[in-house]
Coordinates of C-alpha atoms in Angstrom, one line a residue:
X144 CA 0.4 0.4 0.2
X145 CA 1.4 3.5 -1.1
X146 CA 1.4 6.6 0.8
X147 CA -1.2 7.8 -0.7
X148 CA -3.6 4.9 -0.6
X149 CA -2.8 4.2 3.4
X150 CA -3.5 8.1 3.9
X151 CA -7.2 7.7 2.9
X152 CA -8.4 3.8 4.4
X153 CA -11.9 5.7 5.2
X154 CA -15.2 4.3 3.9
X155 CA -16.3 3.7 0.1
X156 CA -17.3 7.5 -1.9
X157 CA -20.1 5.3 -2.9
X158 CA -21.1 5.2 1.1
X159 CA -20.7 9.2 1.0
X160 CA -23.3 10.8 3.3
X161 CA -24.2 7.2 5.1
X162 CA -23.9 7.5 9.3
X163 CA -20.2 5.7 9.9
X164 CA -22.6 3.2 11.6
X165 CA -24.6 2.5 8.8
X166 CA -21.1 0.6 7.0
X167 CA -20.5 -1.7 9.7
X168 CA -23.0 -5.1 11.5
X169 CA -21.8 -4.2 14.5
X170 CA -19.9 -2.3 16.8
X171 CA -17.5 -3.3 18.7
X172 CA -16.5 -1.1 21.4
X173 CA -13.6 -0.7 24.1
X174 CA -14.4 0.2 27.7
X175 CA -11.6 3.0 29.2
X176 CA -11.5 6.1 27.6
X177 CA -14.1 5.2 25.3
X178 CA -17.3 4.7 27.0
X179 CA -16.1 5.1 30.8
X180 CA -13.4 7.2 32.4
X181 CA -13.0 5.5 35.9
X182 CA -16.6 5.1 37.8
X183 CA -18.2 7.6 34.6
X184 CA -19.1 7.8 31.5
X185 CA -17.4 9.8 28.9
X186 CA -19.2 12.8 27.7
X187 CA -22.1 11.7 24.6
X188 CA -21.5 7.7 25.4
X189 CA -25.0 6.9 27.1
X190 CA -27.2 8.6 24.5
X191 CA -24.9 7.3 21.5
X192 CA -25.1 4.1 23.0
X193 CA -28.8 3.7 23.8
X194 CA -29.2 5.2 20.0
X195 CA -27.5 2.2 18.9
X196 CA -29.7 -0.2 20.7
X197 CA -32.9 1.5 19.4
X198 CA -31.1 1.2 15.5
X199 CA -30.7 -2.3 16.0
X200 CA -27.1 -2.1 15.8
X201 CA -25.3 -4.9 17.4
X202 CA -23.0 -3.9 19.7
X203 CA -20.0 -6.1 22.5
X204 CA -18.2 -4.3 24.8
X205 CA -14.5 -5.8 24.6
X206 CA -11.8 -5.0 27.7
X207 CA -8.4 -6.0 28.6
X208 CA -9.1 -6.5 31.9
X209 CA -9.8 -10.2 33.1
X210 CA -9.8 -9.6 37.1
X211 CA -13.5 -8.7 36.5
X212 CA -16.3 -11.0 35.0
X213 CA -18.5 -9.9 32.4
X214 CA -21.9 -9.9 34.8
X215 CA -20.4 -7.2 36.6
X216 CA -19.3 -5.1 33.8
X217 CA -22.6 -5.2 32.2
X218 CA -24.7 -4.4 35.6
X219 CA -22.1 -1.1 35.9
X220 CA -23.3 0.0 32.2
X221 CA -27.1 -1.0 33.3
X222 CA -26.6 1.6 36.0
X223 CA -26.2 4.0 33.4
X224 CA -29.6 3.4 31.6
X225 CA -28.4 0.8 28.8
X226 CA -29.7 -2.1 28.4
X227 CA -26.6 -4.5 28.2
X228 CA -26.4 -8.1 28.4
X229 CA -23.6 -10.4 30.7
X230 CA -23.4 -11.6 26.9
X231 CA -22.4 -8.3 25.0
X232 CA -19.4 -7.8 27.4
X233 CA -16.0 -10.0 26.1
X234 CA -12.9 -10.1 28.9
X235 CA -10.0 -11.1 27.5
X236 CA -10.2 -14.1 30.5
X237 CA -12.9 -15.2 28.2
X238 CA -10.9 -15.0 24.8
X239 CA -7.9 -16.4 27.0
X240 CA -10.1 -19.6 28.0
X241 CA -11.4 -20.1 24.5
X242 CA -7.6 -20.6 23.5
X243 CA -7.2 -23.3 26.0
X244 CA -10.4 -25.3 25.4
X245 CA -9.4 -25.1 21.4
X246 CA -5.8 -27.1 22.6
X247 CA -7.7 -29.0 25.3
X248 CA -9.8 -32.3 25.5
X249 CA -12.4 -31.8 27.5
X250 CA -12.1 -31.8 31.1
X251 CA -8.8 -31.3 30.9
X252 CA -7.0 -29.9 34.3
X253 CA -5.5 -26.0 33.3
X254 CA -3.7 -24.6 35.6
X255 CA -5.3 -21.0 36.4
X256 CA -3.0 -17.8 37.8
X257 CA -5.5 -15.0 38.1
X258 CA -8.7 -13.7 39.3
X259 CA -12.3 -16.3 40.3
X260 CA -13.5 -14.6 37.1
X261 CA -10.7 -16.5 34.6
X262 CA -11.3 -19.5 36.5
X263 CA -15.2 -19.0 35.9
X264 CA -14.5 -18.5 32.0
X265 CA -12.0 -21.4 32.2
X266 CA -14.4 -23.7 34.0
X267 CA -17.1 -22.5 31.8
X268 CA -15.4 -23.8 28.7
X269 CA -15.1 -27.4 29.8
X270 CA -12.4 -27.7 31.0
X271 CA -11.4 -28.5 34.8
X272 CA -9.2 -25.3 36.5
X273 CA -6.2 -26.6 39.3
X274 CA -3.6 -24.7 41.8
X275 CA -0.8 -26.8 41.3
X276 CA 1.7 -28.3 38.6
X277 CA 2.0 -31.3 40.5
X278 CA -2.3 -31.8 39.2
X279 CA -0.4 -32.3 35.7
X280 CA -2.2 -29.5 33.5
X281 CA -2.7 -29.6 30.0
X282 CA -2.0 -26.0 29.8
X283 CA -1.3 -22.8 31.8
X284 CA -3.9 -19.4 31.3
X285 CA -2.7 -16.8 33.3
X286 CA -4.1 -13.7 33.8
X287 CA -4.2 -10.1 36.4
X288 CA -5.5 -10.7 39.9
X289 CA -3.8 -8.8 42.3
X290 CA -3.5 -11.6 45.1
X291 CA -1.0 -13.3 42.9
X292 CA 2.0 -14.4 44.6
X293 CA 5.3 -15.8 44.1
X294 CA 4.2 -19.6 44.5
X295 CA 1.6 -18.9 42.0
X296 CA 4.2 -18.2 39.1
X297 CA 6.4 -20.6 40.0
X298 CA 3.8 -23.4 39.9
X299 CA 3.2 -21.6 36.3
X300 CA 6.9 -21.6 36.0
X301 CA 7.0 -25.1 36.5
X302 CA 4.6 -25.6 33.7
X303 CA 5.2 -23.5 30.9
X304 CA 9.1 -25.3 31.7
X305 CA 7.1 -28.4 31.2
X306 CA 6.6 -27.5 28.0
X307 CA 2.8 -27.2 28.1
X308 CA 0.7 -24.7 25.9
X309 CA 1.3 -20.9 28.2
X310 CA -1.5 -18.7 26.9
X311 CA -1.8 -15.3 29.1
X312 CA -5.3 -12.9 28.9
X313 CA -2.9 -9.5 28.2
X314 CA 0.4 -8.5 28.0
X315 CA -0.5 -4.8 29.8
X316 CA 2.8 -4.0 31.8
X317 CA 0.9 -1.2 33.8
X318 CA -2.7 -1.1 34.9
X319 CA -4.7 1.9 36.9
X320 CA -5.7 2.2 39.9
X321 CA -7.4 5.4 41.9
X322 CA -3.8 5.2 43.5
X323 CA -1.9 5.6 40.4
X324 CA -1.0 3.3 37.9
X325 CA 0.8 -0.5 39.3
X326 CA 2.2 -3.5 37.7
X327 CA -0.2 -4.9 34.9
X328 CA -0.1 -8.7 34.2
X329 CA 2.8 -8.2 31.2
X330 CA 4.5 -7.3 34.5
X331 CA 3.7 -11.3 35.7
X332 CA 3.9 -12.9 32.1
X333 CA 7.6 -10.8 32.6
X334 CA 8.6 -12.7 35.5
X335 CA 7.5 -16.4 34.2
X336 CA 9.0 -15.3 31.3
X337 CA 12.4 -14.7 32.5
X338 CA 12.6 -17.9 34.3
X339 CA 11.5 -20.5 31.8
X340 CA 12.3 -18.5 28.3
X341 CA 9.5 -19.7 27.1
X342 CA 7.0 -16.9 24.7
X343 CA 3.0 -17.1 25.9
X344 CA -0.2 -16.8 23.6
X345 CA -1.8 -14.0 23.8
X346 CA -5.5 -13.7 23.5
X347 CA -6.4 -10.1 24.6
X348 CA -5.4 -6.9 22.5
X349 CA -3.5 -6.3 20.1
X350 CA -3.0 -10.0 19.9
X351 CA -7.0 -10.7 17.4
X352 CA -8.7 -13.4 19.5
X353 CA -10.2 -11.3 21.6
X354 CA -11.9 -9.3 19.6
X355 CA -12.4 -12.2 16.9
X356 CA -14.4 -13.7 20.2
X357 CA -16.3 -10.3 20.5
X358 CA -17.4 -10.9 16.8
X359 CA -18.3 -13.9 17.3
X360 CA -20.6 -13.0 19.8
X361 CA -22.2 -10.4 18.0
X362 CA -22.8 -12.6 15.2
X363 CA -20.4 -10.0 13.4
X364 CA -18.8 -10.6 9.7
X365 CA -18.1 -6.8 9.4
X366 CA -17.1 -5.5 12.7
X367 CA -16.4 -1.9 13.0
X368 CA -13.4 -1.8 16.5
X369 CA -13.9 2.0 18.7
X370 CA -10.8 2.7 20.6
X371 CA -8.7 5.2 21.8
X372 CA -5.2 3.4 21.9
X373 CA -3.6 3.4 18.6
X374 CA -1.2 -0.1 20.7
X375 CA -4.3 -1.7 21.1
X376 CA -7.5 -1.0 20.1
X377 CA -5.9 -0.1 16.5
X378 CA -3.3 -2.4 16.1
X379 CA -5.6 -5.1 17.3
X380 CA -8.1 -4.1 14.7
X381 CA -5.6 -4.1 12.1
X382 CA -4.2 -7.7 13.1
X383 CA -7.8 -9.6 13.0
X384 CA -8.6 -7.5 9.6
X385 CA -11.1 -5.1 11.1
X386 CA -11.6 -1.4 10.5
X387 CA -10.9 1.2 13.2
X388 CA -12.5 4.3 14.5
X389 CA -10.4 6.0 17.5
X390 CA -11.8 8.4 19.2
X391 CA -9.9 11.4 21.1
X392 CA -12.1 11.0 25.0
X393 CA -8.8 8.5 26.0
X394 CA -5.0 8.4 25.3
X395 CA -4.2 9.0 22.0
X396 CA -3.7 12.6 21.1
X397 CA -3.0 14.5 17.6
X398 CA 0.6 14.1 17.6
X399 CA 0.6 10.5 18.4
X400 CA -1.5 10.5 15.4
X401 CA 0.7 11.8 13.2
X402 CA 3.9 9.7 14.4
X403 CA 1.7 6.8 13.6
X404 CA 2.8 3.5 11.7
X405 CA 0.7 2.0 8.7
X406 CA -0.3 -0.5 11.1
X407 CA -1.4 2.0 13.8
X408 CA -3.2 4.3 11.6
X409 CA -7.0 4.1 12.5
X410 CA -9.3 3.7 9.4
X411 CA -11.8 6.5 10.6
X412 CA -11.1 9.0 13.4
X413 CA -13.8 11.3 15.8
X414 CA -13.8 13.4 18.6
X415 CA -16.2 11.2 20.4
X416 CA -18.8 8.4 20.2
X417 CA -20.6 11.0 18.3
X418 CA -18.6 10.0 15.2
X419 CA -20.6 6.8 15.0
X420 CA -23.7 8.8 14.0
X421 CA -22.3 10.9 11.3
X422 CA -20.8 10.6 7.9
X423 CA -17.0 8.9 8.4
X424 CA -14.2 12.0 7.5
X425 CA -12.9 11.4 4.1
X426 CA -9.8 13.0 2.6
X427 CA -9.3 14.5 -0.8
X428 CA -5.5 14.8 -2.7
X429 CA -6.0 18.0 -3.9
X430 CA -2.2 19.7 -5.3
X431 CA 0.4 19.1 -3.1
X432 CA -1.9 18.1 -0.4
X433 CA -5.2 16.5 1.5
X434 CA -8.2 18.3 2.2
X435 CA -11.3 17.6 4.5
X436 CA -14.6 19.6 4.8
X437 CA -12.6 23.3 5.1
X438 CA -9.0 22.3 6.2
X439 CA -6.2 21.8 3.7
X440 CA -2.7 20.0 4.6
X441 CA 0.5 20.0 3.5
X442 CA 4.1 18.9 4.1
X443 CA 6.6 22.0 2.9
X444 CA 9.9 21.8 4.0
X445 CA 9.9 18.7 5.9
X446 CA 7.3 21.5 8.1
X447 CA 3.2 20.0 8.6
X448 CA 1.0 22.7 7.1
X449 CA -2.6 23.0 8.2
X450 CA -5.0 25.8 7.2
X451 CA -9.4 25.9 7.1
X452 CA -12.1 26.4 9.8
X453 CA -14.6 24.1 11.0
X454 CA -14.4 21.0 12.7
X455 CA -11.1 21.0 13.7
X456 CA -11.7 17.1 13.9
X457 CA -11.6 17.1 10.0
X458 CA -8.9 19.3 10.2
X459 CA -6.8 16.5 12.3
X460 CA -7.5 14.0 9.6
X461 CA -6.3 16.3 7.1
X462 CA -3.3 16.8 8.9
X463 CA -2.7 13.2 9.7
X464 CA -3.8 12.4 6.0
X465 CA -0.3 14.8 4.9
X466 CA 1.7 13.2 7.8
X467 CA 1.3 9.9 6.4
X468 CA 1.9 10.7 3.0
X469 CA 5.1 12.1 3.4
X470 CA 6.2 8.8 5.9
X471 CA 9.1 7.6 6.4
X472 CA 10.2 11.5 7.5
X473 CA 7.9 12.8 10.4
X474 CA 7.5 16.3 9.4
X475 CA 7.4 18.8 12.1
X476 CA 3.9 19.0 13.6
X477 CA 4.1 22.6 15.5
X478 CA 2.2 24.8 13.3
X479 CA -0.3 21.8 12.6
X480 CA -1.1 21.3 16.3
X481 CA -1.3 25.3 17.1
X482 CA -4.1 25.4 14.2
X483 CA -6.3 22.4 15.9
X484 CA -5.3 24.1 19.8
X485 CA -6.8 27.7 18.2

């Protein structure tokens, strides 16, 4: 794919004018930074999600968090007035359990390191959770829980060293808490990896299994992944072969987008979930630059230039197209960022 093609991976021109959600048969939604921030909903998220339900659009809520069961997550969302069933919440624990079930016989013992939610997911897939290597596990499934101990990691290390499949829910190195950032499951995985030299099978984003499990649950053939992160949500969609919508309500900032390599570039861009209800932002190549809804961006002498007015998200879309078409060199984005902040 050349620079021009990569710069605009948006919807086909024949679909111009249709709301973005009409171009897909299901919407897969990351939770943190997209639907909620801490214990509060992201602005505009609740009315948009209610609208998706009223329109009969299939949804799945996707999270790398393997510590909480889907029923608890769904109950949290229902407190905001969202009609969310337990089956619509798909966690990395469930994706990891399916991977284990695909590799083990029915009722095979599986060493589970992590939360009760992970043990429940493994049992629900017809396997028998065990706690010790001496139980002869056919696989190891590892996820995060704040109670995971050195002894549990040692049991995992013994089993993994024996050569059984080692499946981990996710490899996020950190996890957010009310007191700040703490070591995440990726840090615990690294302990076992350092002791054994083994490479785990990863269920959660950006690996494809979690998103494919969510699409299967939603009965989707052409889902749209909505996230706030380039390295997990967008890259995960790319690896699974799905289109993505990046919303600017979480981790990603404009400068991150300008520098994104091809596998981290979203198909669509939106300020928040309201982008699902509007036509996608589409860029046009004009002269030496890119045009999007009243904004024009180009790279000149190594500087990313942007001019125009109106929706600054359209300006960002044009600026991304110009920056990406200039790759692999990254133009200086200072002047473009100043226009977007004006």
